[in-house]
mmCIF file of C-alpha atoms in Angstrom:
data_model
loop_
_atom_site.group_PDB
_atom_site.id
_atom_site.type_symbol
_atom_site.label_atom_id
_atom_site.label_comp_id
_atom_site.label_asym_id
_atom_site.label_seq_id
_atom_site.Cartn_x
_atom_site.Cartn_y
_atom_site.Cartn_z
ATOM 1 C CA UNK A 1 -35.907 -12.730 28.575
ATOM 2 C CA UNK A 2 -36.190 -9.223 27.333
ATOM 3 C CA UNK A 3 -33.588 -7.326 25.445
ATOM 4 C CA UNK A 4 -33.109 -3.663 24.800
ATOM 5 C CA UNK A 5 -31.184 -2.109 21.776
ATOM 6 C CA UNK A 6 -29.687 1.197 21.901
ATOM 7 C CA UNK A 7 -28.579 3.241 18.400
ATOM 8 C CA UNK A 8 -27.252 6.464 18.829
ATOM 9 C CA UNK A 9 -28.920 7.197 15.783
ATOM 10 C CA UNK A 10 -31.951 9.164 14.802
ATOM 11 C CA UNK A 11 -35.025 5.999 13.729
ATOM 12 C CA UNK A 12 -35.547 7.084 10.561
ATOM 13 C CA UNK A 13 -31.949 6.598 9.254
ATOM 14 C CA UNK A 14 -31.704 3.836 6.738
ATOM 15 C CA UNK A 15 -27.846 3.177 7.228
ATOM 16 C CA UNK A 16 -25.721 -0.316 7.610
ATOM 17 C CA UNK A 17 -25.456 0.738 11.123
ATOM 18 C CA UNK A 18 -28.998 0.653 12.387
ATOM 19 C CA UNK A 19 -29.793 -2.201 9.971
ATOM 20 C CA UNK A 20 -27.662 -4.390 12.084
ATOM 21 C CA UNK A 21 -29.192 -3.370 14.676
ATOM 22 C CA UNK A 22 -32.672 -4.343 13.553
ATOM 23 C CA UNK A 23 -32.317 -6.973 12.152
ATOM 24 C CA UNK A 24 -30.269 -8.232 15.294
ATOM 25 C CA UNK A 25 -33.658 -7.563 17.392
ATOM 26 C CA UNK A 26 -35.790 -9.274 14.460
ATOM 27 C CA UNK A 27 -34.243 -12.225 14.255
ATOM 28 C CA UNK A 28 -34.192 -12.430 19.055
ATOM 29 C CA UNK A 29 -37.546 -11.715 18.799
ATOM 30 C CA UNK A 30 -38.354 -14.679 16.260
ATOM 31 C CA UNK A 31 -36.469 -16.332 18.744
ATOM 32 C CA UNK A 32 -38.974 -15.657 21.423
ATOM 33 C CA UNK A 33 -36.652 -13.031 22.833
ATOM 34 C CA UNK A 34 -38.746 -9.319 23.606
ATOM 35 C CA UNK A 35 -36.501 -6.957 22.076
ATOM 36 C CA UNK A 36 -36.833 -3.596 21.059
ATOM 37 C CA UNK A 37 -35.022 -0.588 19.647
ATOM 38 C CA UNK A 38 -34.071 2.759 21.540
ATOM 39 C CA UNK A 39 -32.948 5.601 19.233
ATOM 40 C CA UNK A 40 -31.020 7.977 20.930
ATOM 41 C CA UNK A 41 -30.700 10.424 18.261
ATOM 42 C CA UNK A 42 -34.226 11.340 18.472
ATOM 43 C CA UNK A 43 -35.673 14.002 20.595
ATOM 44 C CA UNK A 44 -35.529 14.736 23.603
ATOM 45 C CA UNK A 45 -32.390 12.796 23.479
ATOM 46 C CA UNK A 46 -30.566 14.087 20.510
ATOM 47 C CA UNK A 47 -27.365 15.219 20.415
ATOM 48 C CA UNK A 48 -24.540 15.107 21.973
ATOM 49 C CA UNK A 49 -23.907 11.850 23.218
ATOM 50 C CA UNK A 50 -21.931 12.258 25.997
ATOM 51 C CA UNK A 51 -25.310 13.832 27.749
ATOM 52 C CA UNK A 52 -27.135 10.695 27.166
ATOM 53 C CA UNK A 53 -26.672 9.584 30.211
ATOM 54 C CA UNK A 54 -28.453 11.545 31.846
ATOM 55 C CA UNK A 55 -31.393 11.228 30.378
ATOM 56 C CA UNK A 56 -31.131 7.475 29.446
ATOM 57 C CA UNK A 57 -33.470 6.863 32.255
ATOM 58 C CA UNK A 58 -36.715 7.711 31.317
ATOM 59 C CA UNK A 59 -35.989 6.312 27.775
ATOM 60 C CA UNK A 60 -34.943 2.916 28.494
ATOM 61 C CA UNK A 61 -38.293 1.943 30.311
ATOM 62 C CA UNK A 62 -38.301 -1.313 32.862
ATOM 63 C CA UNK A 63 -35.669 -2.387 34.056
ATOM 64 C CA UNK A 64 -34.087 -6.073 33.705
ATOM 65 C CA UNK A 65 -33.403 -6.295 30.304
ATOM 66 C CA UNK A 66 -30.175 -7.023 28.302
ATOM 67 C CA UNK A 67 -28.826 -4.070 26.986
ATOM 68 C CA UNK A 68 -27.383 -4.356 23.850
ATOM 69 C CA UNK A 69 -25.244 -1.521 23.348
ATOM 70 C CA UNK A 70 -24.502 -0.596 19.058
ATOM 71 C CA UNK A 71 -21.236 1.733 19.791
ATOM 72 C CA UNK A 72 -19.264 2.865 22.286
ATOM 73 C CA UNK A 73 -21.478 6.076 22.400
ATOM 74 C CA UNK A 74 -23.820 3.375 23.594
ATOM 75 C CA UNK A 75 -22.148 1.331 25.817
ATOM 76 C CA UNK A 76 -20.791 4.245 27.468
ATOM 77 C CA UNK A 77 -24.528 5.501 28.138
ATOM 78 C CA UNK A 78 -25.053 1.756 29.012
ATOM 79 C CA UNK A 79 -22.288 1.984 31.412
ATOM 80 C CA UNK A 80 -23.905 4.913 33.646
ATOM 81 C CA UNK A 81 -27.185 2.196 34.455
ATOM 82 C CA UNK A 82 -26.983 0.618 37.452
ATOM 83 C CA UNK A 83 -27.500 -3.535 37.615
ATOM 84 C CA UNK A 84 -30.497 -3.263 38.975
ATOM 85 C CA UNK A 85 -32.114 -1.609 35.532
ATOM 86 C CA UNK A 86 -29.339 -3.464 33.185
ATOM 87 C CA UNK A 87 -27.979 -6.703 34.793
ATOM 88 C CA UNK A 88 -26.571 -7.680 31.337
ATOM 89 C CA UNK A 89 -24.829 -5.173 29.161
ATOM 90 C CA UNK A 90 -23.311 -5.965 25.936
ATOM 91 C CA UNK A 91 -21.140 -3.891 23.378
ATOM 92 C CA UNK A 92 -21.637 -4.257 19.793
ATOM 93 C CA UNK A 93 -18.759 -2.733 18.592
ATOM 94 C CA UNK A 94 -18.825 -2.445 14.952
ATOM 95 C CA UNK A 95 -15.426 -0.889 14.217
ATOM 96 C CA UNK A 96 -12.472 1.600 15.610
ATOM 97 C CA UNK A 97 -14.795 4.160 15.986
ATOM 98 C CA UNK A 98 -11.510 5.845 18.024
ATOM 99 C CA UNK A 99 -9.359 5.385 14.391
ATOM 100 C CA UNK A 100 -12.581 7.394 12.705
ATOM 101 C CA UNK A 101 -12.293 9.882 14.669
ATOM 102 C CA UNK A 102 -8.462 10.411 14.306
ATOM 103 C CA UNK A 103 -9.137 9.593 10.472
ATOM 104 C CA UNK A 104 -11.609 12.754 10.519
ATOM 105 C CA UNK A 105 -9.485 14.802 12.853
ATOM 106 C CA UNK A 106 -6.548 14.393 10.031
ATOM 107 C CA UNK A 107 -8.550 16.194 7.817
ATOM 108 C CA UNK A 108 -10.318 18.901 9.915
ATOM 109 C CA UNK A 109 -7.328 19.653 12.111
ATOM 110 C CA UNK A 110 -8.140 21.692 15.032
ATOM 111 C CA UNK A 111 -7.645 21.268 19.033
ATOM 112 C CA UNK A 112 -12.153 20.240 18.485
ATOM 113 C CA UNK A 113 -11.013 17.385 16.232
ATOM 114 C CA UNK A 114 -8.564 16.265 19.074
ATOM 115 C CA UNK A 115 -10.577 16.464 21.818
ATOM 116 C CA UNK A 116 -13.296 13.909 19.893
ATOM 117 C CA UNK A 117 -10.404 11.367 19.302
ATOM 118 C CA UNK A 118 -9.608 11.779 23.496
ATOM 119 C CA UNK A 119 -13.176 11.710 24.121
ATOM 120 C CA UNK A 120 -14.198 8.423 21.667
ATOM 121 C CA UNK A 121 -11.432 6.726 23.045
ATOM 122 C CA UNK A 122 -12.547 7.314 26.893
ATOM 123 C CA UNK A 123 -16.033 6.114 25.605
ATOM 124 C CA UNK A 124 -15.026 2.994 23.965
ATOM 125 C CA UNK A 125 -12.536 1.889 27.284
ATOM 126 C CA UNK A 126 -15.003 2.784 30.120
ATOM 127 C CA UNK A 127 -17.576 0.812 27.607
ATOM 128 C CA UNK A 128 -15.222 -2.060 27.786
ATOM 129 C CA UNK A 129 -15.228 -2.005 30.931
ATOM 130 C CA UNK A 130 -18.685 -1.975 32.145
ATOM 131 C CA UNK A 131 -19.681 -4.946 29.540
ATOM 132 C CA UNK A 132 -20.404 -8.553 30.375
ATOM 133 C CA UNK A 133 -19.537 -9.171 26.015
ATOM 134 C CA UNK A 134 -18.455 -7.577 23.225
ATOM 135 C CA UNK A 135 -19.673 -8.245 19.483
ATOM 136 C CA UNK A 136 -17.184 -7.902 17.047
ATOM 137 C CA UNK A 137 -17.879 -8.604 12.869
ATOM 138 C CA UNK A 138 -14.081 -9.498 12.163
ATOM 139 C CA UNK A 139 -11.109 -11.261 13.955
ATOM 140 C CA UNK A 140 -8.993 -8.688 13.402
ATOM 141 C CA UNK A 141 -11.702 -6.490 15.447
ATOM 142 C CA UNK A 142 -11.303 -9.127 18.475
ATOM 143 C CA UNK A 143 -7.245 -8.840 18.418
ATOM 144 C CA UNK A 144 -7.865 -5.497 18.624
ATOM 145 C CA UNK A 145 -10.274 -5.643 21.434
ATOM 146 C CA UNK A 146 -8.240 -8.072 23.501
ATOM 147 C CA UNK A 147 -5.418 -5.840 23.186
ATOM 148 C CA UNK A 148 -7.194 -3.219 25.163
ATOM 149 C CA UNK A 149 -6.208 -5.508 28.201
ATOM 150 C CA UNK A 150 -10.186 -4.885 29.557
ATOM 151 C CA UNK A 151 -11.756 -8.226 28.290
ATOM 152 C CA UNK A 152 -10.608 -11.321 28.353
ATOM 153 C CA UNK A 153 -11.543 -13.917 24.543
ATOM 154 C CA UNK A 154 -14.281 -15.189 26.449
ATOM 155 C CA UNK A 155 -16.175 -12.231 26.733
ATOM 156 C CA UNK A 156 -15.751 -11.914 22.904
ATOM 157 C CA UNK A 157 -18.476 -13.003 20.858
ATOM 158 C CA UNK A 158 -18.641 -13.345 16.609
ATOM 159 C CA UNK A 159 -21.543 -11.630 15.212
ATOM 160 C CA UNK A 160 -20.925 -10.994 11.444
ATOM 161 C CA UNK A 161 -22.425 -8.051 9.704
ATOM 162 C CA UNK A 162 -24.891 -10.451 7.783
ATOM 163 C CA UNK A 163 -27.175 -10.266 4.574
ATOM 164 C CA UNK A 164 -30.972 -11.185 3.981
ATOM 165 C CA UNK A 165 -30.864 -14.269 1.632
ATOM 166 C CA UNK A 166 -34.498 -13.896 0.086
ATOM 167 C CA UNK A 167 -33.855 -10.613 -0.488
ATOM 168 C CA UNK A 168 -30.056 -10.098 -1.599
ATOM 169 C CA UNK A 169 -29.940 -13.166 -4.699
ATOM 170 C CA UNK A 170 -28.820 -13.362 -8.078
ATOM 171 C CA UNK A 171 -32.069 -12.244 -10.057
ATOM 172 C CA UNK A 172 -30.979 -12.517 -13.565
ATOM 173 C CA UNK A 173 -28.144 -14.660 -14.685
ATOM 174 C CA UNK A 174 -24.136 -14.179 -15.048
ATOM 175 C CA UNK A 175 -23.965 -11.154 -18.087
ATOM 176 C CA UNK A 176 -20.599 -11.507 -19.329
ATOM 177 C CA UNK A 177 -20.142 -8.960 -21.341
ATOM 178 C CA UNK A 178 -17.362 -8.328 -23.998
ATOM 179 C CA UNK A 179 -16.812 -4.963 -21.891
ATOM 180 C CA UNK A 180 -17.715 -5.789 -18.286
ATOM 181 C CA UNK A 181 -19.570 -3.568 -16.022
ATOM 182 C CA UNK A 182 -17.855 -2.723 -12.747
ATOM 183 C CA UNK A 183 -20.167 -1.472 -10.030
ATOM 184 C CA UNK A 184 -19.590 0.527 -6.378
ATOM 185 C CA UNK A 185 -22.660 0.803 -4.196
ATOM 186 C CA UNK A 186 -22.022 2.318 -0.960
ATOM 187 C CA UNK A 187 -21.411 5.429 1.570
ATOM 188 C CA UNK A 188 -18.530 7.906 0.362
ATOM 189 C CA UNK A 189 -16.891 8.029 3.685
ATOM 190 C CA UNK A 190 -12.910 9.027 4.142
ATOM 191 C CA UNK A 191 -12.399 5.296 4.699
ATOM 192 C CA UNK A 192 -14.329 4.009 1.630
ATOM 193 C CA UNK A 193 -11.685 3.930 -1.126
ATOM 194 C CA UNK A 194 -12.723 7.265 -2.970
ATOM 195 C CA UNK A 195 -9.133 7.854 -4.042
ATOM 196 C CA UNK A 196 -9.440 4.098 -5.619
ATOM 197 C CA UNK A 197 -12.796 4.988 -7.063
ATOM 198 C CA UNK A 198 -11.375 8.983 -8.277
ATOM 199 C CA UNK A 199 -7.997 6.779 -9.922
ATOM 200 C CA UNK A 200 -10.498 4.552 -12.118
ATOM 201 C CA UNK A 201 -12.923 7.649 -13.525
ATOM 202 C CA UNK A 202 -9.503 9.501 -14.485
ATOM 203 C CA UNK A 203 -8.178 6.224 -16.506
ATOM 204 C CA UNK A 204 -11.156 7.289 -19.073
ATOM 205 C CA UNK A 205 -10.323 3.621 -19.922
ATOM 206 C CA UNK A 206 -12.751 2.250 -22.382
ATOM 207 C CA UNK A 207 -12.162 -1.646 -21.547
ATOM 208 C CA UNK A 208 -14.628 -1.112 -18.762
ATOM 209 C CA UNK A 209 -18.025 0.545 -17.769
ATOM 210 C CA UNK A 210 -17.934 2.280 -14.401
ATOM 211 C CA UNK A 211 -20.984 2.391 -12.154
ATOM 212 C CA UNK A 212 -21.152 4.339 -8.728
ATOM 213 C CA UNK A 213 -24.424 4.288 -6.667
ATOM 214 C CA UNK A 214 -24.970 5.753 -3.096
ATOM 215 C CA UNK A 215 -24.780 9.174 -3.192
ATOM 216 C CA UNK A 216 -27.394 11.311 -1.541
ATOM 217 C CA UNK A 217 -27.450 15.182 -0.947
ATOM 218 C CA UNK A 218 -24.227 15.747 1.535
ATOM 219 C CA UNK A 219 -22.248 14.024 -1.639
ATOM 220 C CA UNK A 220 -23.523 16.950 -3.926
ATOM 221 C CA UNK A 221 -19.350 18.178 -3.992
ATOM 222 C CA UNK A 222 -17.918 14.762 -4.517
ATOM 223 C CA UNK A 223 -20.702 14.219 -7.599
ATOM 224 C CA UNK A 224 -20.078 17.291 -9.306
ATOM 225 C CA UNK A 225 -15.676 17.009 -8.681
ATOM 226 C CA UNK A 226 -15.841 13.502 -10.620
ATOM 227 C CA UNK A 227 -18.412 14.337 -13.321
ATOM 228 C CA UNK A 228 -16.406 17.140 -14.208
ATOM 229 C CA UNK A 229 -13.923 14.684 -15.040
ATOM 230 C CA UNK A 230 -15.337 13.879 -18.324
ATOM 231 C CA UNK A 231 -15.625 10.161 -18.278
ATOM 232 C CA UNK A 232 -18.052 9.192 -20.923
ATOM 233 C CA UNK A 233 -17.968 5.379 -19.567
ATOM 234 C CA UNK A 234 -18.907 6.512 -15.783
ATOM 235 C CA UNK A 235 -22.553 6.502 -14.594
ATOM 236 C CA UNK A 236 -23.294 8.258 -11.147
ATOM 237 C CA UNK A 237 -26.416 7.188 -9.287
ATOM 238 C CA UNK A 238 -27.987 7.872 -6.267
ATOM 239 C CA UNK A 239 -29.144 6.350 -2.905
ATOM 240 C CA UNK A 240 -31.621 3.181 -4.319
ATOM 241 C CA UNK A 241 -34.111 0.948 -2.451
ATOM 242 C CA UNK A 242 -32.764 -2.566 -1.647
ATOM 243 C CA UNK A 243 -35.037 -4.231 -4.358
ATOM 244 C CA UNK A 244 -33.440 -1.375 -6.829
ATOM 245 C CA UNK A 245 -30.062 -2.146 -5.625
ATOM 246 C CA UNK A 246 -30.046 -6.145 -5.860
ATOM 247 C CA UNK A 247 -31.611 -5.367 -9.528
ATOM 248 C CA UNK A 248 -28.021 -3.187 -10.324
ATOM 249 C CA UNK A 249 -25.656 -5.457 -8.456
ATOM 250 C CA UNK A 250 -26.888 -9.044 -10.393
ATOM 251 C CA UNK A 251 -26.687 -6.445 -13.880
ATOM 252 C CA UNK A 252 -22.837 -5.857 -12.800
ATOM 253 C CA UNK A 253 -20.406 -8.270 -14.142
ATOM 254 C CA UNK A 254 -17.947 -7.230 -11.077
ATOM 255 C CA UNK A 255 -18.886 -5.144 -7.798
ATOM 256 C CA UNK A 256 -15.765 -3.336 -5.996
ATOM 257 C CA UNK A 257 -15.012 -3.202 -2.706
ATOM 258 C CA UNK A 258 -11.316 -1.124 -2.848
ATOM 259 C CA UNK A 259 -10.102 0.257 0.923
ATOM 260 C CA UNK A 260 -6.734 1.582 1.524
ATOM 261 C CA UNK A 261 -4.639 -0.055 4.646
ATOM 262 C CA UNK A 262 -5.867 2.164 7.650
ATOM 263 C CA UNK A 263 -6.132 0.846 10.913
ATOM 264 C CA UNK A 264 -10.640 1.764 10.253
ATOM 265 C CA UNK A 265 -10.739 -0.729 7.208
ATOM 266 C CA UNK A 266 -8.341 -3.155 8.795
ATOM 267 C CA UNK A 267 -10.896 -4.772 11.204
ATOM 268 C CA UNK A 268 -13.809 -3.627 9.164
ATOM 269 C CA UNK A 269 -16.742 -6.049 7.706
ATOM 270 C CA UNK A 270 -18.829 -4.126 5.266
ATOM 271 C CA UNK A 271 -22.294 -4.822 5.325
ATOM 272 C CA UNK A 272 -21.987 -4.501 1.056
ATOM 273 C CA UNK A 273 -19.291 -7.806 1.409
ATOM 274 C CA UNK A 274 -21.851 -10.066 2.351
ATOM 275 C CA UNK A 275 -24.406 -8.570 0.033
ATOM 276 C CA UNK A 276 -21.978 -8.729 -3.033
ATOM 277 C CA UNK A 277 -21.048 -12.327 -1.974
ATOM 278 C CA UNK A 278 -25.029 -13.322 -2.070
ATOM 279 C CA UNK A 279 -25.887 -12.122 -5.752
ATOM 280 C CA UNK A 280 -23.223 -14.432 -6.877
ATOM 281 C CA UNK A 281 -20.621 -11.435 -8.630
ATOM 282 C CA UNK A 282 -16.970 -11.400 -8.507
ATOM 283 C CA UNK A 283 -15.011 -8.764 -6.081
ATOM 284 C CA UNK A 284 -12.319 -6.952 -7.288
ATOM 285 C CA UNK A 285 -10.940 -5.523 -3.629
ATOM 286 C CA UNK A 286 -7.739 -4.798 -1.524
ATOM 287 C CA UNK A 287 -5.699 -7.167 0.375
ATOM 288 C CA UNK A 288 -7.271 -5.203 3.691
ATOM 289 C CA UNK A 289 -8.843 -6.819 6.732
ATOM 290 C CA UNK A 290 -10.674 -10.101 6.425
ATOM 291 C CA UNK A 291 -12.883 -9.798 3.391
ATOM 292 C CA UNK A 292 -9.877 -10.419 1.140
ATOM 293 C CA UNK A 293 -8.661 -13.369 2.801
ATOM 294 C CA UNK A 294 -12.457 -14.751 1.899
ATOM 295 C CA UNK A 295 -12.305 -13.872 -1.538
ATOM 296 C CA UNK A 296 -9.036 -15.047 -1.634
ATOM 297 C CA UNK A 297 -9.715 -18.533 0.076
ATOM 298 C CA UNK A 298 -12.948 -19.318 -1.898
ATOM 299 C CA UNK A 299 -11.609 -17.487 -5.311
ATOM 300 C CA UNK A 300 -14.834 -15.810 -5.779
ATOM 301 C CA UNK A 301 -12.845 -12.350 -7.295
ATOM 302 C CA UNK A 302 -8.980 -11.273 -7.240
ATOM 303 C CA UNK A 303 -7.132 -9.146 -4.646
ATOM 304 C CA UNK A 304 -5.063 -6.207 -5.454
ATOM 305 C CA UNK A 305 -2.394 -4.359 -3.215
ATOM 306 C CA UNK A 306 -4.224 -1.483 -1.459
ATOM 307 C CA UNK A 307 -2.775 1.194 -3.428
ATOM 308 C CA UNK A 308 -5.054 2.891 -6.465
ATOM 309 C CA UNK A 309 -2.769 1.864 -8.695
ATOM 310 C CA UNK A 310 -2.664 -1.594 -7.602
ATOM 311 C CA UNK A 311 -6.058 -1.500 -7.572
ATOM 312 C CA UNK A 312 -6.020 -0.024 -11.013
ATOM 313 C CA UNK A 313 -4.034 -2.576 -12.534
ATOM 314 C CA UNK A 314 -6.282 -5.402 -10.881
ATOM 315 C CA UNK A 315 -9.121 -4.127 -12.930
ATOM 316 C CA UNK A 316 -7.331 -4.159 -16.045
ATOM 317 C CA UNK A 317 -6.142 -7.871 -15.515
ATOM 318 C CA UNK A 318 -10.160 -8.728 -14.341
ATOM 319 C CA UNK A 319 -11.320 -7.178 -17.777
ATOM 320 C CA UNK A 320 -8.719 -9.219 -19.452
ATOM 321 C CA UNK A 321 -9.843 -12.668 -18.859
ATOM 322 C CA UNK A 322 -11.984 -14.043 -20.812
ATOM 323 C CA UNK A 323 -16.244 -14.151 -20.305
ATOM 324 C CA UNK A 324 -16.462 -17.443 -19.275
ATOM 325 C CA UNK A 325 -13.930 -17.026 -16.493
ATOM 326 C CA UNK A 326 -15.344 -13.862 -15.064
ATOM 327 C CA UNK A 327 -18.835 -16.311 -14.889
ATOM 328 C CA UNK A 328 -16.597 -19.231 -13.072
ATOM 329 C CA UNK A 329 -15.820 -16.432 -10.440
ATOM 330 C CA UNK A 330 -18.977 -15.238 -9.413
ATOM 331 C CA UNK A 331 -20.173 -18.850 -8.490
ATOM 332 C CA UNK A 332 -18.701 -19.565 -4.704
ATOM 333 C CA UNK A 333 -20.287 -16.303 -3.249
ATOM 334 C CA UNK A 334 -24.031 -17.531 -2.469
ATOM 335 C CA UNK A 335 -22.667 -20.585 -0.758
ATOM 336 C CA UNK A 336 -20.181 -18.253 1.038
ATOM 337 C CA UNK A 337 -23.091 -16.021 2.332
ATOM 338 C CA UNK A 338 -25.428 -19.054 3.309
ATOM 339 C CA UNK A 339 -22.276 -20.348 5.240
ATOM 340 C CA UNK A 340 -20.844 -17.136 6.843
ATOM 341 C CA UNK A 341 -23.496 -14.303 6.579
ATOM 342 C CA UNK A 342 -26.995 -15.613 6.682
ATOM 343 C CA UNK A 343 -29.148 -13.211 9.090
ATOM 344 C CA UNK A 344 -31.170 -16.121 10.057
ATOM 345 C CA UNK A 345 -28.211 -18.347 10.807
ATOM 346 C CA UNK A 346 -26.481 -15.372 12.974
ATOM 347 C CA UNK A 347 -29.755 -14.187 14.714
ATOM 348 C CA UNK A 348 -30.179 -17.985 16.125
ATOM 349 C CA UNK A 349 -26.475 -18.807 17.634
ATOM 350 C CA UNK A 350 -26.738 -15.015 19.118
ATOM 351 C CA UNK A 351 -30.124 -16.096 20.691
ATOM 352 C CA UNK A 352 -28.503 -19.120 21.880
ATOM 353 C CA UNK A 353 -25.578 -17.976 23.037
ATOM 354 C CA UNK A 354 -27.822 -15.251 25.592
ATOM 355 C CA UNK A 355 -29.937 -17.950 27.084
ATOM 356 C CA UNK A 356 -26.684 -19.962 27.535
ATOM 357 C CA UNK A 357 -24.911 -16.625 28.991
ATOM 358 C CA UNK A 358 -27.507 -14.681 31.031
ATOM 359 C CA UNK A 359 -30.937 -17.034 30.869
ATOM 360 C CA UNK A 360 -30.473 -17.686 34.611
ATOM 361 C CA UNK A 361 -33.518 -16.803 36.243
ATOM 362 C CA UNK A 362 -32.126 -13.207 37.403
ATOM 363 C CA UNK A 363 -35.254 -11.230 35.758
ATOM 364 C CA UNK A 364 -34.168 -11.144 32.398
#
């Protein structure tokens, strides 16, 4: 059984997307499943996508593999192979990529903007309907999938966003501190809570240090906009290695995770959840899409309308209770990861469930 992975990204971006992905093909391959990645972003393929197709031939090698399809960019090119190449073709969708694109056509404007919403959406449906399965991370994200009408709930398959366990751990103990440290780590993208984040570093509150890591040189304008702000408790960092990153998040006495209600964030899974769950530090997030039900259900952090000053409020409240309370929070995340988000545990139900689906003797 051999497998094939597309990204439409370039290989040598380090993002949440292609690091699902990989790890996906890691884990098949301990599995004694051949699998390897294709990155259409790199030359000759490049961009845009809507021309991959055409030259998705020479770049996908033999045929009769799986094709495991990250995107509906992807499982659209996947949709142009005939059976013979790709008898099995599955769609890893990781979001609404169609509610991005309106999300980012709001802001440009511009008949461009609107003809990327028309053409993600004609992606994602004739990707639909040219796969055998669809991944989704959330069950929102399968409601939203069935409701296309193309695929029926069992052609819908649960593959969490997951987290590396030996690598994403608690490495010092709980610090509460009389004023807590409150970290973001992440992308700054329209859909990531800035406007939370931008309400917090105006507050200038003192009951609280602020830590934001994860910008890198596109973020250069966002930076500078809330350093000018003045806040002598806010520290700005950049993009980190993972072992630099776990270091920050176990030094954190709370991590944040705030979204605003948008139909993007509603079926999201963050990659960051399940690595904030697995150092063992209370969330302080909004009551959007299924992370907050999990914090909510386990009590592992507190859940705040998803409006900034909601959000706002929530923090105030968290830096209100006392140490040892904070610490009694932070303890149900590890055994929420092991349970829910454990790369290993995910990698060997998905290998399962492919020799179940498609291990029939048909050259695969």
């Amino acid at each position: 059984m051999r497998a094939v992975f597309l990204s439409h990204n370039r290989s040598d971006a380090a993002d949440a997307y292609n690091y699902r992905l990989r790890m996906l093909a890691r884990h098949l391959t301990a599995e004694g499943i051949d699998s390897r990645m294709v990155y259409l972003g790199d030359p000759p393929l490049g961009t845009p996508t809507i021309l991959h197709p055409l030259k998705i031939g020479g770049a996908f090698g033999e045929a009769g593999a799986i094709v495991h399809a990250g995107s509906a960019a992807c499982a659209f090119t996947a949709s142009w192979l005939s059976r013979g190449r790709a008898p099995h073709r599955i769609f890893d969708m990781h979001g609404d990529t169609v509610a991005e694109q309106r999300l980012a056509a709001a802001a440009t404007g511009g008949w461009k903007s609107a003809l990327r919403v028309s053409q993600e959406r004609w992606k994602e449906r004739r990707g639909l309907r040219a796969s055998d399965r669809v991944l989704v991370v959330s069950e929102p994200l399968r409601e939203h999938v069935l409701s296309s009408g193309l695929v029926t709930n069992d052609q819908v398959w649960m593959v969490r966003n997951g987290v590396d366990l030996d690598r994403f751990r608690e490495t010092e103990p709980y610090p509460a501190r009389e004023v807590p440290r409150l970290l973001y780590a992440g992308r700054f993208d329209p859909w990531q809570g800035l406007e939370f984040l931008e309400e917090l570093i105006r507050a200038r509150d003192d009951s609280f240090e602020l830590r934001i890591i994860g910008f890198e040189p596109g973020d250069a304008s966002l930076r500078g906009r809330w350093g000018t702000i003045g806040n002598p408790h806010l520290t700005m960092k950049g993009r980190m290695t993972q072992e630099e990153l776990v270091r920050e998040l176990s030094r954190a006495d709370a991590l944040l995770l705030p979204r605003a209600d948008d139909p993007v964030t509603r079926v999201a899974m963050p990659t960051k959840f399940a690595e904030y769950l697995s150092v063992g530090r209370p969330i302080l997030l909004t009551d959007v899409g299924e992370p907050a039900r999990f914090v909510r259900e386990s009590g592992c952090g507190m859940v705040s309308a998803p409006t900034p000053q909601d959000f706002g409020a929530l923090v105030r409240q968290f830096t209100e209770r006392p140490t040892a309370e904070r610490a009694r929070m932070a303890q149900p995340g590890p055994e929420l990861a092991r349970r829910h988000f454990e790369w290993d545990r995910i990698g060997r139900e998905y290998a399962s469930r492919l020799r179940e689906a498609f291990g029939t003797g048909d050259g695969v």
